[in-house]
mmCIF file of C-alpha atoms in Angstrom:
data_model
loop_
_atom_site.group_PDB
_atom_site.id
_atom_site.type_symbol
_atom_site.label_atom_id
_atom_site.label_comp_id
_atom_site.label_asym_id
_atom_site.label_seq_id
_atom_site.Cartn_x
_atom_site.Cartn_y
_atom_site.Cartn_z
ATOM 1 C CA UNK L 1 4.939 22.823 48.880
ATOM 2 C CA UNK L 2 1.206 23.447 48.494
ATOM 3 C CA UNK L 3 -0.057 26.116 50.873
ATOM 4 C CA UNK L 4 -3.308 25.889 52.787
ATOM 5 C CA UNK L 5 -6.057 28.408 52.183
ATOM 6 C CA UNK L 6 -7.300 30.311 55.250
ATOM 7 C CA UNK L 7 -10.823 29.492 54.086
ATOM 8 C CA UNK L 8 -10.797 26.319 51.972
ATOM 9 C CA UNK L 9 -13.706 25.038 49.945
ATOM 10 C CA UNK L 10 -13.826 21.710 51.773
ATOM 11 C CA UNK L 11 -12.533 20.519 55.137
ATOM 12 C CA UNK L 12 -12.053 16.761 55.512
ATOM 13 C CA UNK L 13 -12.056 15.482 59.087
ATOM 14 C CA UNK L 14 -9.942 12.370 59.448
ATOM 15 C CA UNK L 15 -6.925 11.128 57.479
ATOM 16 C CA UNK L 16 -7.625 7.426 57.450
ATOM 17 C CA UNK L 17 -8.345 5.581 54.223
ATOM 18 C CA UNK L 18 -11.784 7.159 53.701
ATOM 19 C CA UNK L 19 -10.573 10.687 54.476
ATOM 20 C CA UNK L 20 -7.525 10.433 52.214
ATOM 21 C CA UNK L 21 -9.586 8.951 49.368
ATOM 22 C CA UNK L 22 -12.209 11.673 49.774
ATOM 23 C CA UNK L 23 -9.484 14.319 49.572
ATOM 24 C CA UNK L 24 -7.903 12.644 46.529
ATOM 25 C CA UNK L 25 -11.262 12.408 44.775
ATOM 26 C CA UNK L 26 -11.833 16.135 45.280
ATOM 27 C CA UNK L 27 -8.288 16.949 44.187
ATOM 28 C CA UNK L 28 -8.579 14.839 41.028
ATOM 29 C CA UNK L 29 -11.888 16.566 40.247
ATOM 30 C CA UNK L 30 -10.233 19.980 40.335
ATOM 31 C CA UNK L 31 -11.124 20.952 43.910
ATOM 32 C CA UNK L 32 -7.648 21.392 45.332
ATOM 33 C CA UNK L 33 -8.610 24.045 47.858
ATOM 34 C CA UNK L 34 -8.994 21.538 50.694
ATOM 35 C CA UNK L 35 -7.871 21.095 54.287
ATOM 36 C CA UNK L 36 -7.477 17.748 56.083
ATOM 37 C CA UNK L 37 -7.652 17.704 59.883
ATOM 38 C CA UNK L 38 -6.298 14.580 61.587
ATOM 39 C CA UNK L 39 -6.472 13.955 65.345
ATOM 40 C CA UNK L 40 -3.429 11.674 65.502
ATOM 41 C CA UNK L 41 0.236 12.383 64.871
ATOM 42 C CA UNK L 42 0.227 10.541 61.529
ATOM 43 C CA UNK L 43 -2.198 9.575 58.796
ATOM 44 C CA UNK L 44 -3.693 6.111 58.622
ATOM 45 C CA UNK L 45 -6.459 5.854 61.180
ATOM 46 C CA UNK L 46 -7.152 2.183 61.750
ATOM 47 C CA UNK L 47 -4.341 1.333 59.355
ATOM 48 C CA UNK L 48 -1.740 1.364 62.088
ATOM 49 C CA UNK L 49 1.726 -0.176 61.788
ATOM 50 C CA UNK L 50 3.940 -0.318 64.892
ATOM 51 C CA UNK L 51 7.288 -1.744 65.923
ATOM 52 C CA UNK L 52 7.166 -4.758 68.227
ATOM 53 C CA UNK L 53 10.440 -6.278 69.364
ATOM 54 C CA UNK L 54 12.235 -5.340 66.164
ATOM 55 C CA UNK L 55 9.420 -6.293 63.796
ATOM 56 C CA UNK L 56 6.635 -4.340 62.102
ATOM 57 C CA UNK L 57 3.196 -5.600 63.099
ATOM 58 C CA UNK L 58 -0.253 -4.328 62.208
ATOM 59 C CA UNK L 59 -2.665 -3.332 64.960
ATOM 60 C CA UNK L 60 -5.406 -2.702 62.404
ATOM 61 C CA UNK L 61 -5.728 -3.602 58.712
ATOM 62 C CA UNK L 62 -3.560 -6.614 57.877
ATOM 63 C CA UNK L 63 -4.906 -8.538 54.893
ATOM 64 C CA UNK L 64 -5.450 -7.768 51.216
ATOM 65 C CA UNK L 65 -7.547 -10.033 49.017
ATOM 66 C CA UNK L 66 -7.230 -10.939 45.370
ATOM 67 C CA UNK L 67 -7.900 -13.521 42.716
ATOM 68 C CA UNK L 68 -11.481 -12.494 41.955
ATOM 69 C CA UNK L 69 -13.253 -11.170 38.847
ATOM 70 C CA UNK L 70 -12.807 -7.538 39.935
ATOM 71 C CA UNK L 71 -9.484 -5.866 40.579
ATOM 72 C CA UNK L 72 -8.721 -4.833 44.132
ATOM 73 C CA UNK L 73 -6.957 -1.474 44.148
ATOM 74 C CA UNK L 74 -5.218 -2.126 47.463
ATOM 75 C CA UNK L 75 -4.006 -5.520 46.272
ATOM 76 C CA UNK L 76 -2.618 -3.906 43.123
ATOM 77 C CA UNK L 77 -0.813 -1.176 45.092
ATOM 78 C CA UNK L 78 0.721 -3.781 47.404
ATOM 79 C CA UNK L 79 2.079 -5.547 44.329
ATOM 80 C CA UNK L 80 3.304 -2.315 42.781
ATOM 81 C CA UNK L 81 5.217 -1.483 45.976
ATOM 82 C CA UNK L 82 6.548 -5.048 46.224
ATOM 83 C CA UNK L 83 5.210 -5.342 49.741
ATOM 84 C CA UNK L 84 5.740 -8.745 51.276
ATOM 85 C CA UNK L 85 2.440 -10.634 51.426
ATOM 86 C CA UNK L 86 1.757 -14.251 52.332
ATOM 87 C CA UNK L 87 -1.232 -16.355 51.352
ATOM 88 C CA UNK L 88 -3.168 -17.308 54.475
ATOM 89 C CA UNK L 89 -3.759 -21.047 54.339
ATOM 90 C CA UNK L 90 -6.731 -22.131 56.439
ATOM 91 C CA UNK L 91 -6.975 -25.477 54.682
ATOM 92 C CA UNK L 92 -5.852 -27.657 57.579
ATOM 93 C CA UNK L 93 -7.979 -26.159 60.352
ATOM 94 C CA UNK L 94 -9.475 -29.619 60.888
ATOM 95 C CA UNK L 95 -6.145 -30.771 62.342
ATOM 96 C CA UNK L 96 -5.549 -27.675 64.457
ATOM 97 C CA UNK L 97 -8.444 -27.203 66.902
ATOM 98 C CA UNK L 98 -7.671 -27.645 70.596
ATOM 99 C CA UNK L 99 -10.089 -28.759 73.314
ATOM 100 C CA UNK L 100 -10.834 -26.519 76.294
ATOM 101 C CA UNK L 101 -8.775 -28.616 78.701
ATOM 102 C CA UNK L 102 -6.091 -29.491 76.203
ATOM 103 C CA UNK L 103 -5.410 -31.911 73.404
ATOM 104 C CA UNK L 104 -6.458 -31.768 69.768
ATOM 105 C CA UNK L 105 -9.858 -32.834 68.537
ATOM 106 C CA UNK L 106 -9.607 -35.863 66.231
ATOM 107 C CA UNK L 107 -9.392 -34.679 62.651
ATOM 108 C CA UNK L 108 -12.370 -36.760 61.563
ATOM 109 C CA UNK L 109 -14.541 -35.198 64.278
ATOM 110 C CA UNK L 110 -13.591 -31.692 63.204
ATOM 111 C CA UNK L 111 -14.039 -32.550 59.527
ATOM 112 C CA UNK L 112 -17.607 -33.670 60.222
ATOM 113 C CA UNK L 113 -18.317 -30.453 62.140
ATOM 114 C CA UNK L 114 -16.808 -28.372 59.336
ATOM 115 C CA UNK L 115 -19.002 -30.143 56.802
ATOM 116 C CA UNK L 116 -22.095 -29.194 58.800
ATOM 117 C CA UNK L 117 -20.847 -25.606 59.077
ATOM 118 C CA UNK L 118 -20.248 -25.399 55.337
ATOM 119 C CA UNK L 119 -23.711 -26.768 54.555
ATOM 120 C CA UNK L 120 -25.231 -24.354 57.051
ATOM 121 C CA UNK L 121 -23.350 -21.470 55.439
ATOM 122 C CA UNK L 122 -24.684 -22.484 52.021
ATOM 123 C CA UNK L 123 -28.223 -22.519 53.409
ATOM 124 C CA UNK L 124 -27.706 -19.026 54.846
ATOM 125 C CA UNK L 125 -26.509 -17.808 51.455
ATOM 126 C CA UNK L 126 -29.496 -19.230 49.590
ATOM 127 C CA UNK L 127 -31.961 -17.977 52.223
ATOM 128 C CA UNK L 128 -30.428 -14.503 52.007
ATOM 129 C CA UNK L 129 -30.929 -14.590 48.230
ATOM 130 C CA UNK L 130 -34.604 -15.478 48.711
ATOM 131 C CA UNK L 131 -35.062 -12.577 51.129
ATOM 132 C CA UNK L 132 -33.446 -10.174 48.674
ATOM 133 C CA UNK L 133 -35.593 -11.472 45.830
ATOM 134 C CA UNK L 134 -38.759 -10.823 47.820
ATOM 135 C CA UNK L 135 -38.354 -7.091 47.224
ATOM 136 C CA UNK L 136 -39.336 -6.219 50.792
ATOM 137 C CA UNK L 137 -36.480 -4.475 52.512
ATOM 138 C CA UNK L 138 -37.866 -5.213 55.963
ATOM 139 C CA UNK L 139 -37.697 -8.962 55.339
ATOM 140 C CA UNK L 140 -34.362 -9.343 57.063
ATOM 141 C CA UNK L 141 -33.245 -11.709 59.789
ATOM 142 C CA UNK L 142 -30.067 -12.286 61.710
ATOM 143 C CA UNK L 143 -27.581 -14.934 60.657
ATOM 144 C CA UNK L 144 -28.566 -16.794 63.838
ATOM 145 C CA UNK L 145 -32.216 -16.940 62.747
ATOM 146 C CA UNK L 146 -31.190 -18.540 59.460
ATOM 147 C CA UNK L 147 -29.149 -21.087 61.435
ATOM 148 C CA UNK L 148 -32.222 -21.872 63.511
ATOM 149 C CA UNK L 149 -34.261 -22.357 60.349
ATOM 150 C CA UNK L 150 -31.596 -24.800 59.181
ATOM 151 C CA UNK L 151 -32.005 -26.641 62.524
ATOM 152 C CA UNK L 152 -28.276 -26.472 63.194
ATOM 153 C CA UNK L 153 -27.415 -23.880 65.850
ATOM 154 C CA UNK L 154 -23.858 -24.251 67.197
ATOM 155 C CA UNK L 155 -23.916 -25.121 70.899
ATOM 156 C CA UNK L 156 -20.833 -27.228 71.677
ATOM 157 C CA UNK L 157 -17.404 -25.615 72.161
ATOM 158 C CA UNK L 158 -16.208 -27.184 68.890
ATOM 159 C CA UNK L 159 -19.226 -26.071 66.872
ATOM 160 C CA UNK L 160 -19.113 -22.585 68.393
ATOM 161 C CA UNK L 161 -15.450 -21.981 67.584
ATOM 162 C CA UNK L 162 -15.996 -23.166 64.010
ATOM 163 C CA UNK L 163 -19.004 -20.854 63.692
ATOM 164 C CA UNK L 164 -16.883 -18.068 65.186
ATOM 165 C CA UNK L 165 -14.299 -18.746 62.484
ATOM 166 C CA UNK L 166 -16.995 -18.490 59.783
ATOM 167 C CA UNK L 167 -18.747 -15.384 61.132
ATOM 168 C CA UNK L 168 -17.322 -13.441 64.093
ATOM 169 C CA UNK L 169 -13.809 -13.631 62.647
ATOM 170 C CA UNK L 170 -15.152 -11.716 59.621
ATOM 171 C CA UNK L 171 -17.833 -9.486 61.171
ATOM 172 C CA UNK L 172 -16.369 -8.920 64.669
ATOM 173 C CA UNK L 173 -19.873 -9.467 66.057
ATOM 174 C CA UNK L 174 -21.857 -12.685 66.603
ATOM 175 C CA UNK L 175 -24.526 -14.037 64.230
ATOM 176 C CA UNK L 176 -27.350 -13.080 66.620
ATOM 177 C CA UNK L 177 -26.884 -9.348 65.863
ATOM 178 C CA UNK L 178 -25.608 -9.437 62.266
ATOM 179 C CA UNK L 179 -27.914 -8.861 59.296
ATOM 180 C CA UNK L 180 -28.178 -11.880 57.043
ATOM 181 C CA UNK L 181 -29.370 -10.095 53.917
ATOM 182 C CA UNK L 182 -26.748 -7.357 54.039
ATOM 183 C CA UNK L 183 -23.823 -9.576 55.050
ATOM 184 C CA UNK L 184 -24.291 -12.912 53.281
ATOM 185 C CA UNK L 185 -23.022 -13.580 50.670
ATOM 186 C CA UNK L 186 -19.760 -11.807 51.390
ATOM 187 C CA UNK L 187 -19.428 -9.709 48.269
ATOM 188 C CA UNK L 188 -15.860 -8.617 48.962
ATOM 189 C CA UNK L 189 -14.815 -12.231 48.386
ATOM 190 C CA UNK L 190 -17.138 -12.736 45.421
ATOM 191 C CA UNK L 191 -15.840 -9.556 43.797
ATOM 192 C CA UNK L 192 -12.162 -9.514 44.729
ATOM 193 C CA UNK L 193 -11.477 -13.189 45.378
ATOM 194 C CA UNK L 194 -11.138 -15.546 48.314
ATOM 195 C CA UNK L 195 -7.343 -15.494 48.395
ATOM 196 C CA UNK L 196 -6.425 -13.559 51.534
ATOM 197 C CA UNK L 197 -2.856 -12.309 51.777
ATOM 198 C CA UNK L 198 -1.325 -11.379 55.115
ATOM 199 C CA UNK L 199 0.831 -8.286 54.711
ATOM 200 C CA UNK L 200 4.059 -8.473 56.715
ATOM 201 C CA UNK L 201 6.506 -5.858 55.476
ATOM 202 C CA UNK L 202 8.866 -3.575 57.370
ATOM 203 C CA UNK L 203 7.251 -0.586 55.608
ATOM 204 C CA UNK L 204 3.885 -1.527 57.057
ATOM 205 C CA UNK L 205 0.367 -1.644 55.665
ATOM 206 C CA UNK L 206 0.261 2.130 56.040
ATOM 207 C CA UNK L 207 2.697 2.411 53.120
ATOM 208 C CA UNK L 208 -0.317 1.698 50.870
ATOM 209 C CA UNK L 209 -2.110 4.744 52.239
ATOM 210 C CA UNK L 210 1.038 6.870 52.015
ATOM 211 C CA UNK L 211 1.364 5.843 48.355
ATOM 212 C CA UNK L 212 -2.186 7.096 47.699
ATOM 213 C CA UNK L 213 -1.617 10.323 49.660
ATOM 214 C CA UNK L 214 1.595 11.091 47.791
ATOM 215 C CA UNK L 215 -0.348 11.224 44.523
ATOM 216 C CA UNK L 216 -1.885 14.554 45.505
ATOM 217 C CA UNK L 217 -0.165 15.781 48.685
ATOM 218 C CA UNK L 218 3.310 17.370 48.696
ATOM 219 C CA UNK L 219 5.959 15.097 50.219
ATOM 220 C CA UNK L 220 9.669 14.700 50.746
ATOM 221 C CA UNK L 221 11.594 11.560 51.658
ATOM 222 C CA UNK L 222 8.385 9.548 52.087
ATOM 223 C CA UNK L 223 7.010 12.124 54.553
ATOM 224 C CA UNK L 224 3.861 14.085 53.728
ATOM 225 C CA UNK L 225 4.704 17.790 54.121
ATOM 226 C CA UNK L 226 1.651 19.348 52.514
ATOM 227 C CA UNK L 227 0.293 22.289 54.484
ATOM 228 C CA UNK L 228 -3.232 21.195 53.581
ATOM 229 C CA UNK L 229 -2.769 18.303 56.026
ATOM 230 C CA UNK L 230 -2.756 19.253 59.695
ATOM 231 C CA UNK L 231 -1.938 16.579 62.273
ATOM 232 C CA UNK L 232 -2.794 16.513 65.992
ATOM 233 C CA UNK L 233 -5.965 18.485 65.297
ATOM 234 C CA UNK L 234 -8.789 17.040 67.386
ATOM 235 C CA UNK L 235 -12.097 18.360 66.056
ATOM 236 C CA UNK L 236 -14.565 19.007 68.882
ATOM 237 C CA UNK L 237 -17.245 21.171 67.302
ATOM 238 C CA UNK L 238 -18.811 21.664 63.873
ATOM 239 C CA UNK L 239 -21.063 24.658 63.335
ATOM 240 C CA UNK L 240 -22.918 24.588 60.044
ATOM 241 C CA UNK L 241 -25.408 26.854 58.316
ATOM 242 C CA UNK L 242 -26.474 27.870 54.832
ATOM 243 C CA UNK L 243 -23.438 30.205 54.750
ATOM 244 C CA UNK L 244 -20.866 27.475 55.310
ATOM 245 C CA UNK L 245 -19.129 25.552 58.077
ATOM 246 C CA UNK L 246 -16.993 26.491 61.061
ATOM 247 C CA UNK L 247 -14.806 23.790 62.627
ATOM 248 C CA UNK L 248 -13.273 24.132 66.100
ATOM 249 C CA UNK L 249 -10.450 21.961 67.407
ATOM 250 C CA UNK L 250 -9.355 21.026 70.899
ATOM 251 C CA UNK L 251 -6.326 23.348 70.810
ATOM 252 C CA UNK L 252 -8.549 26.363 70.172
ATOM 253 C CA UNK L 253 -7.992 26.598 66.425
ATOM 254 C CA UNK L 254 -10.896 27.551 64.202
ATOM 255 C CA UNK L 255 -11.358 26.853 60.488
ATOM 256 C CA UNK L 256 -13.929 28.098 57.967
ATOM 257 C CA UNK L 257 -15.066 26.338 54.790
ATOM 258 C CA UNK L 258 -17.995 26.016 52.443
ATOM 259 C CA UNK L 259 -18.363 22.315 53.149
ATOM 260 C CA UNK L 260 -17.092 19.642 55.527
ATOM 261 C CA UNK L 261 -16.679 15.900 55.013
ATOM 262 C CA UNK L 262 -16.654 13.915 58.256
ATOM 263 C CA UNK L 263 -14.811 10.627 57.741
ATOM 264 C CA UNK L 264 -14.432 9.539 61.359
ATOM 265 C CA UNK L 265 -15.747 6.146 62.438
ATOM 266 C CA UNK L 266 -19.365 5.446 63.319
ATOM 267 C CA UNK L 267 -18.117 4.773 66.833
ATOM 268 C CA UNK L 268 -16.763 8.316 67.140
ATOM 269 C CA UNK L 269 -19.980 9.758 65.716
ATOM 270 C CA UNK L 270 -21.896 7.830 68.377
ATOM 271 C CA UNK L 271 -19.690 9.289 71.115
ATOM 272 C CA UNK L 272 -19.620 12.868 72.376
ATOM 273 C CA UNK L 273 -16.210 13.736 70.887
ATOM 274 C CA UNK L 274 -17.650 15.957 68.135
ATOM 275 C CA UNK L 275 -20.551 18.307 68.820
ATOM 276 C CA UNK L 276 -22.687 19.417 65.873
ATOM 277 C CA UNK L 277 -24.381 22.802 66.041
ATOM 278 C CA UNK L 278 -27.223 22.903 65.351
ATOM 279 C CA UNK L 279 -27.874 19.299 66.334
ATOM 280 C CA UNK L 280 -28.142 16.848 63.476
ATOM 281 C CA UNK L 281 -31.709 16.083 62.407
ATOM 282 C CA UNK L 282 -33.395 13.103 64.010
ATOM 283 C CA UNK L 283 -33.241 10.942 60.877
ATOM 284 C CA UNK L 284 -29.472 11.428 60.648
ATOM 285 C CA UNK L 285 -28.904 10.802 64.361
ATOM 286 C CA UNK L 286 -30.906 7.578 64.213
ATOM 287 C CA UNK L 287 -28.999 6.428 61.142
ATOM 288 C CA UNK L 288 -25.743 6.912 63.074
ATOM 289 C CA UNK L 289 -26.853 5.389 66.375
ATOM 290 C CA UNK L 290 -28.553 2.335 64.893
ATOM 291 C CA UNK L 291 -25.463 1.093 63.038
ATOM 292 C CA UNK L 292 -22.903 -1.079 64.833
ATOM 293 C CA UNK L 293 -19.267 -0.308 65.564
ATOM 294 C CA UNK L 294 -17.574 -3.625 66.210
ATOM 295 C CA UNK L 295 -14.338 -4.391 68.037
ATOM 296 C CA UNK L 296 -11.692 -6.665 66.479
ATOM 297 C CA UNK L 297 -8.489 -6.939 68.477
ATOM 298 C CA UNK L 298 -5.225 -8.736 67.739
ATOM 299 C CA UNK L 299 -3.070 -9.316 70.834
ATOM 300 C CA UNK L 300 0.617 -9.941 70.089
ATOM 301 C CA UNK L 301 3.044 -11.900 72.286
ATOM 302 C CA UNK L 302 6.791 -12.264 71.897
ATOM 303 C CA UNK L 303 8.336 -15.410 73.397
ATOM 304 C CA UNK L 304 11.994 -16.331 73.980
ATOM 305 C CA UNK L 305 11.486 -19.558 72.064
ATOM 306 C CA UNK L 306 8.927 -21.373 69.946
ATOM 307 C CA UNK L 307 6.778 -24.057 71.572
ATOM 308 C CA UNK L 308 3.918 -24.352 69.060
ATOM 309 C CA UNK L 309 3.837 -26.513 65.909
ATOM 310 C CA UNK L 310 5.345 -24.851 62.855
ATOM 311 C CA UNK L 311 5.765 -25.716 59.225
ATOM 312 C CA UNK L 312 3.171 -26.191 56.464
ATOM 313 C CA UNK L 313 -0.500 -26.092 57.495
ATOM 314 C CA UNK L 314 0.139 -25.049 61.098
ATOM 315 C CA UNK L 315 -0.080 -21.255 60.882
ATOM 316 C CA UNK L 316 -3.633 -21.013 62.243
ATOM 317 C CA UNK L 317 -5.034 -22.907 65.205
ATOM 318 C CA UNK L 318 -8.258 -22.581 67.159
ATOM 319 C CA UNK L 319 -9.127 -22.929 70.841
ATOM 320 C CA UNK L 320 -12.604 -24.271 71.647
ATOM 321 C CA UNK L 321 -14.085 -22.994 74.906
ATOM 322 C CA UNK L 322 -17.537 -23.211 76.461
ATOM 323 C CA UNK L 323 -17.585 -19.409 76.439
ATOM 324 C CA UNK L 324 -17.901 -18.366 72.817
ATOM 325 C CA UNK L 325 -15.063 -16.103 71.677
ATOM 326 C CA UNK L 326 -12.680 -16.819 74.567
ATOM 327 C CA UNK L 327 -9.234 -16.370 72.942
ATOM 328 C CA UNK L 328 -10.389 -18.434 69.935
ATOM 329 C CA UNK L 329 -8.272 -17.695 66.819
ATOM 330 C CA UNK L 330 -4.479 -17.995 66.959
ATOM 331 C CA UNK L 331 -1.789 -17.372 64.367
ATOM 332 C CA UNK L 332 1.966 -17.767 64.542
ATOM 333 C CA UNK L 333 4.246 -15.666 62.342
ATOM 334 C CA UNK L 334 6.994 -18.178 61.622
ATOM 335 C CA UNK L 335 6.272 -17.956 57.892
ATOM 336 C CA UNK L 336 6.044 -14.169 57.729
ATOM 337 C CA UNK L 337 8.657 -13.317 60.379
ATOM 338 C CA UNK L 338 10.934 -16.356 60.731
ATOM 339 C CA UNK L 339 12.611 -16.632 64.104
ATOM 340 C CA UNK L 340 10.482 -13.873 65.611
ATOM 341 C CA UNK L 341 8.747 -16.231 68.055
ATOM 342 C CA UNK L 342 5.637 -14.048 67.843
ATOM 343 C CA UNK L 343 2.094 -15.321 68.314
ATOM 344 C CA UNK L 344 -1.089 -13.338 68.157
ATOM 345 C CA UNK L 345 -4.650 -14.116 69.168
ATOM 346 C CA UNK L 346 -7.786 -12.450 67.790
ATOM 347 C CA UNK L 347 -10.714 -11.518 70.037
ATOM 348 C CA UNK L 348 -13.877 -9.602 69.148
ATOM 349 C CA UNK L 349 -17.044 -7.971 70.415
ATOM 350 C CA UNK L 350 -17.819 -8.151 74.155
ATOM 351 C CA UNK L 351 -14.754 -10.256 74.897
ATOM 352 C CA UNK L 352 -12.523 -7.680 73.223
ATOM 353 C CA UNK L 353 -14.157 -4.932 75.309
ATOM 354 C CA UNK L 354 -13.767 -6.945 78.498
ATOM 355 C CA UNK L 355 -10.157 -7.777 77.795
ATOM 356 C CA UNK L 356 -8.980 -4.286 76.899
ATOM 357 C CA UNK L 357 -10.316 -2.877 80.172
ATOM 358 C CA UNK L 358 -7.893 -5.098 82.077
ATOM 359 C CA UNK L 359 -4.212 -4.347 82.728
ATOM 360 C CA UNK L 360 -1.761 -6.085 80.417
ATOM 361 C CA UNK L 361 -0.532 -8.382 83.192
ATOM 362 C CA UNK L 362 -4.038 -9.745 83.763
ATOM 363 C CA UNK L 363 -4.542 -10.287 80.019
ATOM 364 C CA UNK L 364 -1.209 -12.095 79.875
ATOM 365 C CA UNK L 365 -2.244 -14.355 82.746
ATOM 366 C CA UNK L 366 -5.456 -15.334 80.948
ATOM 367 C CA UNK L 367 -3.606 -15.964 77.706
ATOM 368 C CA UNK L 368 -0.925 -18.067 79.372
ATOM 369 C CA UNK L 369 -3.613 -20.185 81.036
ATOM 370 C CA UNK L 370 -5.067 -20.907 77.574
ATOM 371 C CA UNK L 371 -1.664 -21.626 76.028
ATOM 372 C CA UNK L 372 -0.789 -24.015 78.852
ATOM 373 C CA UNK L 373 -4.050 -25.861 78.265
ATOM 374 C CA UNK L 374 -3.057 -26.281 74.621
ATOM 375 C CA UNK L 375 0.694 -26.902 74.928
ATOM 376 C CA UNK L 376 1.380 -27.947 78.525
ATOM 377 C CA UNK L 377 2.776 -26.209 81.590
ATOM 378 C CA UNK L 378 6.425 -26.242 80.520
ATOM 379 C CA UNK L 379 6.197 -23.277 78.172
ATOM 380 C CA UNK L 380 8.084 -19.999 78.666
ATOM 381 C CA UNK L 381 6.531 -16.739 79.757
ATOM 382 C CA UNK L 382 6.320 -14.064 77.064
ATOM 383 C CA UNK L 383 8.977 -11.379 76.939
ATOM 384 C CA UNK L 384 6.440 -8.757 75.918
ATOM 385 C CA UNK L 385 2.743 -8.339 75.170
ATOM 386 C CA UNK L 386 1.095 -5.763 72.905
ATOM 387 C CA UNK L 387 -2.611 -5.068 73.431
ATOM 388 C CA UNK L 388 -4.401 -2.606 71.115
ATOM 389 C CA UNK L 389 -7.339 -0.846 72.740
ATOM 390 C CA UNK L 390 -9.516 0.236 69.830
ATOM 391 C CA UNK L 391 -12.740 0.473 71.817
ATOM 392 C CA UNK L 392 -11.240 2.665 74.548
ATOM 393 C CA UNK L 393 -9.481 4.998 72.115
ATOM 394 C CA UNK L 394 -11.634 8.099 71.775
ATOM 395 C CA UNK L 395 -10.442 8.629 68.181
ATOM 396 C CA UNK L 396 -11.792 5.241 67.029
ATOM 397 C CA UNK L 397 -14.245 3.673 69.537
ATOM 398 C CA UNK L 398 -13.952 0.351 67.759
ATOM 399 C CA UNK L 399 -12.290 -1.383 64.828
ATOM 400 C CA UNK L 400 -14.804 -1.439 61.965
ATOM 401 C CA UNK L 401 -18.540 -1.236 61.412
ATOM 402 C CA UNK L 402 -20.916 -4.182 61.096
ATOM 403 C CA UNK L 403 -24.382 -4.203 59.521
ATOM 404 C CA UNK L 404 -26.934 -4.986 62.274
ATOM 405 C CA UNK L 405 -30.213 -6.827 61.890
ATOM 406 C CA UNK L 406 -33.093 -4.554 60.877
ATOM 407 C CA UNK L 407 -30.946 -1.741 59.459
ATOM 408 C CA UNK L 408 -32.529 -0.949 56.079
ATOM 409 C CA UNK L 409 -30.911 0.167 52.865
ATOM 410 C CA UNK L 410 -32.807 3.430 53.211
ATOM 411 C CA UNK L 411 -31.324 3.992 56.661
ATOM 412 C CA UNK L 412 -27.894 3.195 55.279
ATOM 413 C CA UNK L 413 -28.366 5.840 52.598
ATOM 414 C CA UNK L 414 -29.381 8.316 55.295
ATOM 415 C CA UNK L 415 -26.098 7.555 57.028
ATOM 416 C CA UNK L 416 -24.268 8.749 53.900
ATOM 417 C CA UNK L 417 -26.159 11.816 52.735
ATOM 418 C CA UNK L 418 -26.658 15.387 53.951
ATOM 419 C CA UNK L 419 -30.321 15.689 53.018
ATOM 420 C CA UNK L 420 -33.180 13.209 52.688
ATOM 421 C CA UNK L 421 -34.266 14.335 49.236
ATOM 422 C CA UNK L 422 -34.051 11.776 46.434
ATOM 423 C CA UNK L 423 -33.783 8.807 48.785
ATOM 424 C CA UNK L 424 -36.176 6.231 47.449
ATOM 425 C CA UNK L 425 -38.534 4.443 49.777
ATOM 426 C CA UNK L 426 -37.717 0.861 50.716
#
C-alpha cells in the first residue's frame, strides 16, 4: 500500500472525474508524491450510483456516447468492463408528446413542429459558424437571439417542450442564457458520435471511475485503499504563497504542499465553502463568478405496477405545459430494468431549484398530478420517490456547468490558469 507523504508535492482537492484524472496524469508523469482530499465518503463526485428499491440507478452521469470519428475513452472503458448499456432511441418522440390536460398530440402535428425545430437548429448552427468565422470573440449571442433571427421563437406548450428537448435537456439552462457560439454545434456529438447509450448496470457508472483510479491507486477487492486518498475531508481554507500551499479541512487537519489543484465544481467555487488566503485576484474571481453552474435533476419513482406504454419506441415521452420545463422529459426503465416499474422525470434550471426546496411529499403530489393528466386518474401511487438535491448540496451546488452568453474564450482560459501571462487577447 502506497503511503502518503506528510508534505506532498501536489494536493488535489476533489475525487470526482476531473480530480482523479488530474491525479492520474501527475502519477503517469512521474509525480507520485500526491495527496487527494475528498469531502464525501467515496470517490465519484457527480458520478453517483445508488440503490433504489433493489436496483442501481444513477443520480448523476448516466449516458456514454459513441459512434463518432474520435474514440470516447469512457465509452471504451464501459465496453472493456462489459457494463450494460442501452441505446437511447428518441426516434418516435413525435408519437409520445402529451398535452397539458391530457391526451397525445396527433403525430402529424408533432412531426410538423419537429421539422421546424430541426430547421431552426440548423440555422443556429450555421449562424454560430458565421460568428466564429468573423474572428471577433465578442460577437456572441444567445441561442434565443438566433431563434429570433430565424423568426421562429417557441411559444406554444408543444413548441416549448420540443425546444426544451433540443436545448435545456442538453445544457440544463434555457436558450436565453446559453452562448450560441460556444455551445452550437455540439462538438461532443460531432467528435464522439450521436449514439447515446444509457448505462444501467448493477456495478454503477462509478465503476468506470474506479477502473481509472485503480490504475494508479492501491486497491483490494475493488476498494481503493491508497493512503494518498483521504475521504471525508472537507477543505475549508487554502493559504498560498510563493513558498507553497497550506490546506485546512473542516475536522481541523492541516496539509502542506508545493502546489494545489482545485477540481471542485464552479458552483462550489462560487459559494463560501472554500476560503482562499490571500483572496484570489479580481480577474480570477470574475472568471469564476461569471460562468454558470446549471442544475439537472432526475427524479425517480417506483410504482407497484406499470401503467405507461411499453415496448419499442415508447421509452421516452414528453409533457407539454404552458410553463416551460414543468416536469417535461420522462423515461421508463422497462428496457434497462425489466419489471422494475420505475419511471424518472428530468427537470432543470429554476424548476429544478424550486422543486428540490420542497419536501418529497409535495414533489410527489405535483408529479402525480402530471401523470394523472397523461394517463388518467386510475393509476397507483408510487411506493417510493428519490429526489437528488444537487443545488442544495454544499459539495456540488449544481449538476454541471453551462457556457453563458458573453463569456469569452479569454475569460474561459482565465478560469483554468494560475497566472494571466501568455493568455492571448481575444
